[in-house]
Structures are given as structure tokens and as C-alpha cells.
mmCIF file with all atom_site columns, C-alpha atoms in Angstrom:
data_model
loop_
_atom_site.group_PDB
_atom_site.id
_atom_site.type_symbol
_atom_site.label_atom_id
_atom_site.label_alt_id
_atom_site.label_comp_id
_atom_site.label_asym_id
_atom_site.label_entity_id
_atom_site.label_seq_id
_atom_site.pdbx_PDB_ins_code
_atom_site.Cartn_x
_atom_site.Cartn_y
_atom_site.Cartn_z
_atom_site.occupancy
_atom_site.B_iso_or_equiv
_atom_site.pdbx_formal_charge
_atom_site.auth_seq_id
_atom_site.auth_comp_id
_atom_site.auth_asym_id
_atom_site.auth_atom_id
_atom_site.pdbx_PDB_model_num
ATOM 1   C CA . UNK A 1 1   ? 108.519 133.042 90.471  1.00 0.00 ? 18  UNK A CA 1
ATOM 2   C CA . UNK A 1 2   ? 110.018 134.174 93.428  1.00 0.00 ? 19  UNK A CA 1
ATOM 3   C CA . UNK A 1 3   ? 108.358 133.476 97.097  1.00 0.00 ? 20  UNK A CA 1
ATOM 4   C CA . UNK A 1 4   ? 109.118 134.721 100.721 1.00 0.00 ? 21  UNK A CA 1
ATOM 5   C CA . UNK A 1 5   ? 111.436 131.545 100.988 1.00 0.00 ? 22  UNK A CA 1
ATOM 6   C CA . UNK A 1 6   ? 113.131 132.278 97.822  1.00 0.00 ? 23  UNK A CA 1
ATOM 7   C CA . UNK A 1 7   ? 112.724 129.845 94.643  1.00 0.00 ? 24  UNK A CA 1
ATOM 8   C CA . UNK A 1 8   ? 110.266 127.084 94.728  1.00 0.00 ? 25  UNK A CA 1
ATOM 9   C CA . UNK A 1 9   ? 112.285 124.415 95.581  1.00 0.00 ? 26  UNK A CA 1
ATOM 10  C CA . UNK A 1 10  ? 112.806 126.503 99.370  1.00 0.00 ? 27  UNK A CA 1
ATOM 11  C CA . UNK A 1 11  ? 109.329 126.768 99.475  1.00 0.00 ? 28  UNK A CA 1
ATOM 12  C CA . UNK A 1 12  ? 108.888 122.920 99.027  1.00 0.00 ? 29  UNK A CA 1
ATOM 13  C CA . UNK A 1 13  ? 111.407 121.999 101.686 1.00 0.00 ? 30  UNK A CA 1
ATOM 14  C CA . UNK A 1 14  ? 109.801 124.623 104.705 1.00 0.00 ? 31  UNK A CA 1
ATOM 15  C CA . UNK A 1 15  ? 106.699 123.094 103.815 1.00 0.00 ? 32  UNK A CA 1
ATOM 16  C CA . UNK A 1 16  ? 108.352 120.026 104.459 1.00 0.00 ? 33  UNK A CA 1
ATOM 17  C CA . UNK A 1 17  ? 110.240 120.685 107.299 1.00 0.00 ? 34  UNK A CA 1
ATOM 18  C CA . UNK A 1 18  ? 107.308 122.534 109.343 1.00 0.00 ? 35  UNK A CA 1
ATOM 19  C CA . UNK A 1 19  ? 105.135 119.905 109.902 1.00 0.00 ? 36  UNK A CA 1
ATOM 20  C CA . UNK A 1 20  ? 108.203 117.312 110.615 1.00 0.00 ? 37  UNK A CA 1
ATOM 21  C CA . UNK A 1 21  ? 109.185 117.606 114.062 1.00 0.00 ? 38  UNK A CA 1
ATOM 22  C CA . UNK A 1 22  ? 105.324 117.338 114.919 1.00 0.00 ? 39  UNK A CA 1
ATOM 23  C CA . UNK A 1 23  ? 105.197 113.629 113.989 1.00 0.00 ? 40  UNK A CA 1
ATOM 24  C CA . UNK A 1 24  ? 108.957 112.930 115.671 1.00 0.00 ? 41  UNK A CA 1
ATOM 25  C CA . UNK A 1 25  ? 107.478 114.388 118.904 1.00 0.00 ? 42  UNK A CA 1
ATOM 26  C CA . UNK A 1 26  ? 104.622 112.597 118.628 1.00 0.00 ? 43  UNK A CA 1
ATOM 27  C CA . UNK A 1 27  ? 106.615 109.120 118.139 1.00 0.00 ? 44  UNK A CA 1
ATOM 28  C CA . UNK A 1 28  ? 108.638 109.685 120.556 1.00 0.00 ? 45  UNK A CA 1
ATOM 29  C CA . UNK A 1 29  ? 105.647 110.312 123.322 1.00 0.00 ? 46  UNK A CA 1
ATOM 30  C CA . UNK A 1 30  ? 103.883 107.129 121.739 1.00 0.00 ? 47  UNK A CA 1
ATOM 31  C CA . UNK A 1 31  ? 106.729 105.061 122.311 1.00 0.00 ? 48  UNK A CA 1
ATOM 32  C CA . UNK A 1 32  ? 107.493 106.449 125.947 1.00 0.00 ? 49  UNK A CA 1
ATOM 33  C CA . UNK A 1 33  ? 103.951 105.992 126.607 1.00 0.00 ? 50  UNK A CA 1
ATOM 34  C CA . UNK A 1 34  ? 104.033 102.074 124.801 1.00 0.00 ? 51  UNK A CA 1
ATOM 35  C CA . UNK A 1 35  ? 106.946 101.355 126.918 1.00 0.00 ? 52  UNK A CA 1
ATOM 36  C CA . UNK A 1 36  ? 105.162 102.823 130.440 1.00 0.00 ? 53  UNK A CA 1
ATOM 37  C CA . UNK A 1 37  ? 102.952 100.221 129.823 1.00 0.00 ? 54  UNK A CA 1
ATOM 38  C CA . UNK A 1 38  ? 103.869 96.947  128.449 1.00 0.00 ? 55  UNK A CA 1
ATOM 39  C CA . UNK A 1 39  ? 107.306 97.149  129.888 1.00 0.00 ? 56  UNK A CA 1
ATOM 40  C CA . UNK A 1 40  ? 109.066 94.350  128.736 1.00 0.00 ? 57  UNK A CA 1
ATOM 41  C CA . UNK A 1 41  ? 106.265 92.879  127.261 1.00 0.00 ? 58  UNK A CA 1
ATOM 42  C CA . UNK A 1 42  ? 106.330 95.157  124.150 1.00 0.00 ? 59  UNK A CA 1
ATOM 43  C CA . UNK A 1 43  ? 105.789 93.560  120.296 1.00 0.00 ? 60  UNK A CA 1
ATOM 44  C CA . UNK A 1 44  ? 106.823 93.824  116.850 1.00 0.00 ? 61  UNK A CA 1
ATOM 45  C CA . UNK A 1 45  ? 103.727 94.482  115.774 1.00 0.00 ? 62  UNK A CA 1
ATOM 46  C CA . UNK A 1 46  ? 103.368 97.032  118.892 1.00 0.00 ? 63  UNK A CA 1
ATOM 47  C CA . UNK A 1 47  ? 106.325 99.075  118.153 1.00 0.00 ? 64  UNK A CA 1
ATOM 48  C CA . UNK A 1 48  ? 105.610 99.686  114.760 1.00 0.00 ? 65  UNK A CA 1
ATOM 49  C CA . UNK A 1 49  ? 101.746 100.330 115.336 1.00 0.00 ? 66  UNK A CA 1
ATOM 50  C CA . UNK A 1 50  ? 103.193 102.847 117.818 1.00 0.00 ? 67  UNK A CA 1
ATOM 51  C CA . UNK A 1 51  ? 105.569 104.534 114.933 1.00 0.00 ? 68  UNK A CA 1
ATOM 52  C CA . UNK A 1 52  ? 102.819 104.945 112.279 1.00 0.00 ? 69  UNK A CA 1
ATOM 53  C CA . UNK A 1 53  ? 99.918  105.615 114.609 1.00 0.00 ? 70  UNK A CA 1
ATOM 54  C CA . UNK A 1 54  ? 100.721 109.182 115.080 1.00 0.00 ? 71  UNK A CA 1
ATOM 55  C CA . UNK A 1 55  ? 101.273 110.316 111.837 1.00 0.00 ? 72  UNK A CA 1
ATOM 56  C CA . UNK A 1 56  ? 98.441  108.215 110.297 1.00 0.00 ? 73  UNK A CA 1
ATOM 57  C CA . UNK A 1 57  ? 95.996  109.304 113.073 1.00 0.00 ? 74  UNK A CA 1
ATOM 58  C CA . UNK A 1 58  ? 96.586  113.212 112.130 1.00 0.00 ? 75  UNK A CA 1
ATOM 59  C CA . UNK A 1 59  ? 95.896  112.500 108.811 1.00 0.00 ? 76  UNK A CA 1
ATOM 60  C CA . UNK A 1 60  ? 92.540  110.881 109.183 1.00 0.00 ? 77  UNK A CA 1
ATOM 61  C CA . UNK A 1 61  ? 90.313  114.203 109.541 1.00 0.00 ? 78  UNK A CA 1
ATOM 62  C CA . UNK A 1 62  ? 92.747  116.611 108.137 1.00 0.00 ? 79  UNK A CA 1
ATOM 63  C CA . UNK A 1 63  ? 93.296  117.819 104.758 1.00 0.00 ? 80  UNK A CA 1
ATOM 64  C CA . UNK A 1 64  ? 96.327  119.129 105.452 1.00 0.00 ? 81  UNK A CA 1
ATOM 65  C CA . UNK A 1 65  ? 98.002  115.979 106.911 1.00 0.00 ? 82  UNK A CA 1
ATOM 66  C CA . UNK A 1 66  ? 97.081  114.040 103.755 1.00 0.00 ? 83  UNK A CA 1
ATOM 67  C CA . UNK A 1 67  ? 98.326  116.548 101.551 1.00 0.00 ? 84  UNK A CA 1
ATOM 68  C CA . UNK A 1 68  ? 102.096 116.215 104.053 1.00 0.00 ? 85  UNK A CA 1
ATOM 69  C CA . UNK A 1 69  ? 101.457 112.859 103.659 1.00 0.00 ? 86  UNK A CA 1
ATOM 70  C CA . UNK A 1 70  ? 101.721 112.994 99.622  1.00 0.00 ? 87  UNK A CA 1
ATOM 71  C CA . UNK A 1 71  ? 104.453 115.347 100.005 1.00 0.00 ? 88  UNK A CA 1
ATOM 72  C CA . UNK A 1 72  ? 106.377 112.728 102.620 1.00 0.00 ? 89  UNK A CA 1
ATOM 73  C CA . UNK A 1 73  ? 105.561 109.442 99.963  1.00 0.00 ? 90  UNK A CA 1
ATOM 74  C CA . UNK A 1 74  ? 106.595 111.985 97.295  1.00 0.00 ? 91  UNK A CA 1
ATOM 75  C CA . UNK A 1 75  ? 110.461 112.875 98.737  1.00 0.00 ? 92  UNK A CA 1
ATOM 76  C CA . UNK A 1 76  ? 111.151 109.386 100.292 1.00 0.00 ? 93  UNK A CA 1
ATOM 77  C CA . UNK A 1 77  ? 110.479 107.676 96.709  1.00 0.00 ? 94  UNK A CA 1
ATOM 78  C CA . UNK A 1 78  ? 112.906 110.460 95.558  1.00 0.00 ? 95  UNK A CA 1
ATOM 79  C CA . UNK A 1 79  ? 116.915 110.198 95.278  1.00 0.00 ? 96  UNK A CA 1
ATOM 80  C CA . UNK A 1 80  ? 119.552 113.387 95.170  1.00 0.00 ? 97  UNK A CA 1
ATOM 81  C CA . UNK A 1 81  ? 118.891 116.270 96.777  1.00 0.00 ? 98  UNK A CA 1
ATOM 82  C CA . UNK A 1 82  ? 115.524 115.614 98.379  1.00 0.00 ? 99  UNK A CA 1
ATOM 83  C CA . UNK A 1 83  ? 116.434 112.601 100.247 1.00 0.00 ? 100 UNK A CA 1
ATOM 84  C CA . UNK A 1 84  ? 118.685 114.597 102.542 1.00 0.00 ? 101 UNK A CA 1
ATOM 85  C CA . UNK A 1 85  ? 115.559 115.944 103.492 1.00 0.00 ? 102 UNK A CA 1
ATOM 86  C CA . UNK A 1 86  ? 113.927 112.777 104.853 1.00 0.00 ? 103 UNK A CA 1
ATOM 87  C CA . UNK A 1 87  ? 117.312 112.096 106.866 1.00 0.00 ? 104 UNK A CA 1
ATOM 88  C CA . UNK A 1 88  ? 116.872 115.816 107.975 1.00 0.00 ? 105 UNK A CA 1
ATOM 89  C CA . UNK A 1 89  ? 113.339 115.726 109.212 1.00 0.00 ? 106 UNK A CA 1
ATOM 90  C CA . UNK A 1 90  ? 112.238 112.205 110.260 1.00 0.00 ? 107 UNK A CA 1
ATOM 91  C CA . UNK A 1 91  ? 116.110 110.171 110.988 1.00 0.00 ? 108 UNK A CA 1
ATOM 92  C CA . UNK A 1 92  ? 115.975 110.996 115.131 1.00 0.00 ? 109 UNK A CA 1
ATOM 93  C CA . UNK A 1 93  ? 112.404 108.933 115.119 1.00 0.00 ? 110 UNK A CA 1
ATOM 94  C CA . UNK A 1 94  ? 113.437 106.448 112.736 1.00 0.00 ? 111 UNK A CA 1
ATOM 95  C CA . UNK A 1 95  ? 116.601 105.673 114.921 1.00 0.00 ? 112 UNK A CA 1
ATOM 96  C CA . UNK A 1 96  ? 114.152 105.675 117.647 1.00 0.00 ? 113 UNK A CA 1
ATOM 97  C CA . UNK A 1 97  ? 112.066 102.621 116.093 1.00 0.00 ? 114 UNK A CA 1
ATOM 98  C CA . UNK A 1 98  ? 115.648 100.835 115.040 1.00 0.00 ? 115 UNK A CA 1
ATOM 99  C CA . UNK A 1 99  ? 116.949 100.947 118.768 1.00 0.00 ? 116 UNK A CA 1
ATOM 100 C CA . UNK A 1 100 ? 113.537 99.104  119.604 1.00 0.00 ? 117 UNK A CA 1
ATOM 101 C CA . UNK A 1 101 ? 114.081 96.708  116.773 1.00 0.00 ? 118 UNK A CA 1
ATOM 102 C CA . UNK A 1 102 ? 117.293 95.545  117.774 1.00 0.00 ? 119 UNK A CA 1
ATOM 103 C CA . UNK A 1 103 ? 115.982 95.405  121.368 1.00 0.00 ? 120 UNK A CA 1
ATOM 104 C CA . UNK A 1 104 ? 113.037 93.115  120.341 1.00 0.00 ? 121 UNK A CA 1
ATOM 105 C CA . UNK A 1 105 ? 115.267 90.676  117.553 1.00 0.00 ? 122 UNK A CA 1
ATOM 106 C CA . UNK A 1 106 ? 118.302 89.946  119.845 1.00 0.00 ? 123 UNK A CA 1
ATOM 107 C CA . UNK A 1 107 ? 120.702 88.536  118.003 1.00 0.00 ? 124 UNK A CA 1
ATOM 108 C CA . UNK A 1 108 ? 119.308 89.457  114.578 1.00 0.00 ? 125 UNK A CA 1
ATOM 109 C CA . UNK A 1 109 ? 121.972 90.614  112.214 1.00 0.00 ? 126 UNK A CA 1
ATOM 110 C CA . UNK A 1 110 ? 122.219 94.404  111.703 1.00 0.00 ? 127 UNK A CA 1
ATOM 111 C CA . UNK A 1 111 ? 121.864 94.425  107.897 1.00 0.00 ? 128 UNK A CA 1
ATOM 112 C CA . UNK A 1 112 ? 118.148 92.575  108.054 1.00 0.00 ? 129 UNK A CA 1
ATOM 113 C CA . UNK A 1 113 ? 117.209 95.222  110.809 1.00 0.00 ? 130 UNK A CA 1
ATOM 114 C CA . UNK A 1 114 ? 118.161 97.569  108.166 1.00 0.00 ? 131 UNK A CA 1
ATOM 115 C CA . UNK A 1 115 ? 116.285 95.895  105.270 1.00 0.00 ? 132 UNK A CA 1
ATOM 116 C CA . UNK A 1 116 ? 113.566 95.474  107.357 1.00 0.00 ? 133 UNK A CA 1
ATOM 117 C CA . UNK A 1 117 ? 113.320 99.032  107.953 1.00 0.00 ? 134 UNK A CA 1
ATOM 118 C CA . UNK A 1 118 ? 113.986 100.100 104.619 1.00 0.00 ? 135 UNK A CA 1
ATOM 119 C CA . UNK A 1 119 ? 110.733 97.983  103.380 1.00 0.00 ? 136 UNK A CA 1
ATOM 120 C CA . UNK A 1 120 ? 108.527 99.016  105.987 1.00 0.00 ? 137 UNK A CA 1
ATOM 121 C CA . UNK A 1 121 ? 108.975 102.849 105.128 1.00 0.00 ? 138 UNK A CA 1
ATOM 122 C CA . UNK A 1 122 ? 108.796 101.982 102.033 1.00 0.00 ? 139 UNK A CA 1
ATOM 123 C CA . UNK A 1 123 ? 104.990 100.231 102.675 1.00 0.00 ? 140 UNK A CA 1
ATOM 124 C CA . UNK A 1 124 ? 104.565 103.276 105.151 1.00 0.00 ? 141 UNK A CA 1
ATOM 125 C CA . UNK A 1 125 ? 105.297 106.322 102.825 1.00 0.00 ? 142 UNK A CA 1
ATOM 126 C CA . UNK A 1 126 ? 103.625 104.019 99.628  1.00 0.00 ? 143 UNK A CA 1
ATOM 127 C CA . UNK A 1 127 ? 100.709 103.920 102.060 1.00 0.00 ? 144 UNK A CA 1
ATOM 128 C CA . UNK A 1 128 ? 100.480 107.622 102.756 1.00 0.00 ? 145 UNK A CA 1
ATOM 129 C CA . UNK A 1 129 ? 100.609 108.138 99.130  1.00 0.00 ? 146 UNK A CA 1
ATOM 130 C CA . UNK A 1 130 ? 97.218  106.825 98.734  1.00 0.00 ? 147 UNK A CA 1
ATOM 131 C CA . UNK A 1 131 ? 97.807  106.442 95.067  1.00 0.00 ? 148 UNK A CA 1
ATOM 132 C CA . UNK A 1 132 ? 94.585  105.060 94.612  1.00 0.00 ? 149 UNK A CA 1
ATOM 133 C CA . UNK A 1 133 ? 96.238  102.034 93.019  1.00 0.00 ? 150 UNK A CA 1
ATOM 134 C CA . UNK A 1 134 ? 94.579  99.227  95.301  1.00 0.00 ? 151 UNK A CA 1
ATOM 135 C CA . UNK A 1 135 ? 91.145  100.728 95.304  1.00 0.00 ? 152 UNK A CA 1
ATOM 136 C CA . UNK A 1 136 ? 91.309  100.048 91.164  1.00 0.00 ? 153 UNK A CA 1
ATOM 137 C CA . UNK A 1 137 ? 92.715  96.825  91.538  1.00 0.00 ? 154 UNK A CA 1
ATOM 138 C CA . UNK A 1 138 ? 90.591  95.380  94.207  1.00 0.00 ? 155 UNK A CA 1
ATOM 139 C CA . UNK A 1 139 ? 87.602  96.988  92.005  1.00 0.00 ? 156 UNK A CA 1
ATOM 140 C CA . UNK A 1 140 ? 86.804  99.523  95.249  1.00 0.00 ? 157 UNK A CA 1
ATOM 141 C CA . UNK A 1 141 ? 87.085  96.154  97.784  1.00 0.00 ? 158 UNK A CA 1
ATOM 142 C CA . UNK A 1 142 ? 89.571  98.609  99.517  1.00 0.00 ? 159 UNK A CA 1
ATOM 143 C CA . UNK A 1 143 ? 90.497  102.156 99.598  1.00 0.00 ? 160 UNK A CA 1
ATOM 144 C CA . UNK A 1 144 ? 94.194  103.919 99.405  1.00 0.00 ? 161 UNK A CA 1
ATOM 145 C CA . UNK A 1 145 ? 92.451  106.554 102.040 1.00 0.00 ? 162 UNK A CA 1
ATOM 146 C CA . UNK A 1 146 ? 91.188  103.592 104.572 1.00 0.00 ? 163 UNK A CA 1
ATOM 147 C CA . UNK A 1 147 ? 93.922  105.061 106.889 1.00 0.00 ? 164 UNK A CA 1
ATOM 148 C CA . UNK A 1 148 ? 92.546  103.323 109.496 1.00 0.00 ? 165 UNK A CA 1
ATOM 149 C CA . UNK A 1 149 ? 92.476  99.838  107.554 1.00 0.00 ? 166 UNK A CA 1
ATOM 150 C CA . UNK A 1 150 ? 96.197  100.633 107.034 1.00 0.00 ? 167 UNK A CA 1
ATOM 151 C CA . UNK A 1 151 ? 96.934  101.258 110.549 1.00 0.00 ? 168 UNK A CA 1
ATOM 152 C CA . UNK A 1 152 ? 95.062  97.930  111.806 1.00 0.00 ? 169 UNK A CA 1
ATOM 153 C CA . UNK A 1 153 ? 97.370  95.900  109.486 1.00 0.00 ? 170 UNK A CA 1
ATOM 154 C CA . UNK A 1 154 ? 100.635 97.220  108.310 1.00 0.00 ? 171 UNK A CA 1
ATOM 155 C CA . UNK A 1 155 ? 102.037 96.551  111.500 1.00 0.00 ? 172 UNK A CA 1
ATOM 156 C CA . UNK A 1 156 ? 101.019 92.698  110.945 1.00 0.00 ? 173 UNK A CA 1
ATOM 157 C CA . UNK A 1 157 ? 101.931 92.728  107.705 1.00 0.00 ? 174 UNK A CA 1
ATOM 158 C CA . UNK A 1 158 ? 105.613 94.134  108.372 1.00 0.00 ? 175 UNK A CA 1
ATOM 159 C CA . UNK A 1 159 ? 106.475 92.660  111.921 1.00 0.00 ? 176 UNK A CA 1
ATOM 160 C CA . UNK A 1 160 ? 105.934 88.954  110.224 1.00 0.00 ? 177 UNK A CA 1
ATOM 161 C CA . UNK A 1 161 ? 107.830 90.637  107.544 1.00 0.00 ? 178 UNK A CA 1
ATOM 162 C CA . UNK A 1 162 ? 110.931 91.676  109.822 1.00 0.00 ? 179 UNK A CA 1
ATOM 163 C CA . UNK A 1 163 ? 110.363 88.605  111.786 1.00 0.00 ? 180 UNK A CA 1
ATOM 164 C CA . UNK A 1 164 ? 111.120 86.290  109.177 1.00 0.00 ? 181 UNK A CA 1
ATOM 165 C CA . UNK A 1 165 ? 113.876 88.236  107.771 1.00 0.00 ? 182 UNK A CA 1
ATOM 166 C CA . UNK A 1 166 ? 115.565 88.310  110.833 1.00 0.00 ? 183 UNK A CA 1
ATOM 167 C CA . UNK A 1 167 ? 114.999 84.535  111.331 1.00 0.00 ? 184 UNK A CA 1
ATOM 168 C CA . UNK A 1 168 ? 116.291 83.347  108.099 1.00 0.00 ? 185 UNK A CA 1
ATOM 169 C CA . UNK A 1 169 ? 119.779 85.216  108.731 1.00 0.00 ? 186 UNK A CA 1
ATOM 170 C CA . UNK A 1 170 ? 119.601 82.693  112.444 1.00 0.00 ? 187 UNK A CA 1
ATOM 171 C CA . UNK A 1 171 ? 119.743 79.654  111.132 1.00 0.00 ? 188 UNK A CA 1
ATOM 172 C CA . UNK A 1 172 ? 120.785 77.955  107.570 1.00 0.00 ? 189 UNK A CA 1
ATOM 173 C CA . UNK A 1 173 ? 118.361 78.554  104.904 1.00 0.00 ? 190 UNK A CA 1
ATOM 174 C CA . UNK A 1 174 ? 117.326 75.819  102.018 1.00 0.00 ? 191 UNK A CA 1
ATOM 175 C CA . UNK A 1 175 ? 117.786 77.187  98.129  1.00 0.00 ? 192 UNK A CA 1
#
């Protein structure tokens, strides 16, 4: 089947790339607007409430922002070709929340900002998902589409997270 973007696969990736630069502009306002006004005083937990809040809050009353959200969970979980596309789309805000990282674990080595990043994404883009996997195991104690359970505690989850990987690398660790 042929479409106005060509084969399907084109199709996919406009879809994907349209909707994009809407959450990077919106990160990037959030954090300029975070920084205004807790100056130095920012958090872990802050910046990375401040990177997921805007794409989490557009998908709480919109169809259409879950179903980007699916697609998003859908290509970052994916290798080859498609993961170009995540670099493509969503790398200028992701750099964005690294540069803050690095700012807020001084002296944290480079590779556990990295993994740190990597898992939080990973939690992030799970999250959007909403697989529906927790609301079976927690026998409907908690939803996949609670987005705004998700945004309340992710950020706690993954600053101790970061924290504590970044700590261990600081001093020696006991095995």
C-alpha cells in the first residue's frame, strides 16, 4: 500500500517526527522556567519531574498523546533503523537533562550519568507504554494509565536511582 509519504514505514516515522519537537520545546521552556525559579537550588528529583512533566501532562486528556506515547515506548525499545529516530527527534532535550545532571552530581563519573540516563528513559518510555502489566500484577491496586501517579513518583524513584549510582562510583564499594 502506498501513502502520501510513500511506503508505510515513511508514514510511521512523520507520524513520529510531527509531534517531536512539541515535547523538546516544551522541555526546554520547563527547564528555563525550573531554573528562573529555584536558581541554584534546583533537585534531582526536580529536573527530572521537569523533563517528563510535559510530555506526560499532554497525554493525560488526549488520545492522541497516548497513542505518541505507545509509538515513543514502541521505537525506543527498538534497535536498527528506528533508533536513529529517537536520536533524531528527542537527543537536543535529552542532552538538555544530561547537562543538568552533570551540573547537579559534580564530580560523578560520566559513564553512571550515562547509565543513569539510559535507565530512566527506559522507566520513562516503559511508563508511556502503559502496557497494562502492573495493573494485572498489583490485581488493579495501580493502573499503567495513572499518568499522574507516574509523574508524582518516577522522579523519586530515579533521582535515588542516579543518586546512588553516582555515589557508589565516589567512594570504594564492598562485594
Amino acid at each position: 500500500m502506498r501513502y502520501y509519504f510513500g511506503d508505510k514505514e515513511r508514514l510511521f516515522e512523520a507520524v513520529f517526527r510531527r509531534r517531536g519537537p512539541t515535547i523538546n520545546q516544551l522541555r526546554i521552556e520547563a527547564f528555563a522556567k525550573y531554573e528562573a525559579e529555584v536558581g541554584e537550588n534546583m533537585s534531582l528529583e526536580g529536573v527530572i519531574y521537569t523533563f517528563i512533566r510535559p510530555g506526560l501532562e499532554l497525554s493525560i486528556n488526549d488520545e492522541g498523546w497516548r497513542n505518541y506515547d505507545r509509538i515513543v515506548a514502541y521505537v525506543n525499545s527498538s534497535g536498527g533503523e528506528l533508533r536513529r529516530l529517537m536520536s533524531e527527534v528527542f537527543d537536543s532535550s535529552s542532552h538538555l537533562l544530561l547537562d543538568y545532571l552533570r551540573r547537579l552530581l559534580p564530580g560523578a563519573k560520566e559513564r553512571e550519568i550515562y547509565w543513569g540516563y539510559h535507565f530512566l528513559s527506559g522507566g520513562l518510555t516503559f511508563s508511556l507504554g502503559q502496557t497494562g502489566r502492573i495493573d494485572v500484577i498489583s490485581g488493579g491496586v495501580v493502573s499503567s494509565r495513572d499518568i499522574e501517579a507516574i509523574l508524582e513518583r518516577l522522579p523519586i524513584v530515579f533521582a535515588a536511582g542516579i543518586r546512588a549510582l553516582c555515589d557508589r562510583t565516589r567512594r570504594p564499594t564492598r562485594r
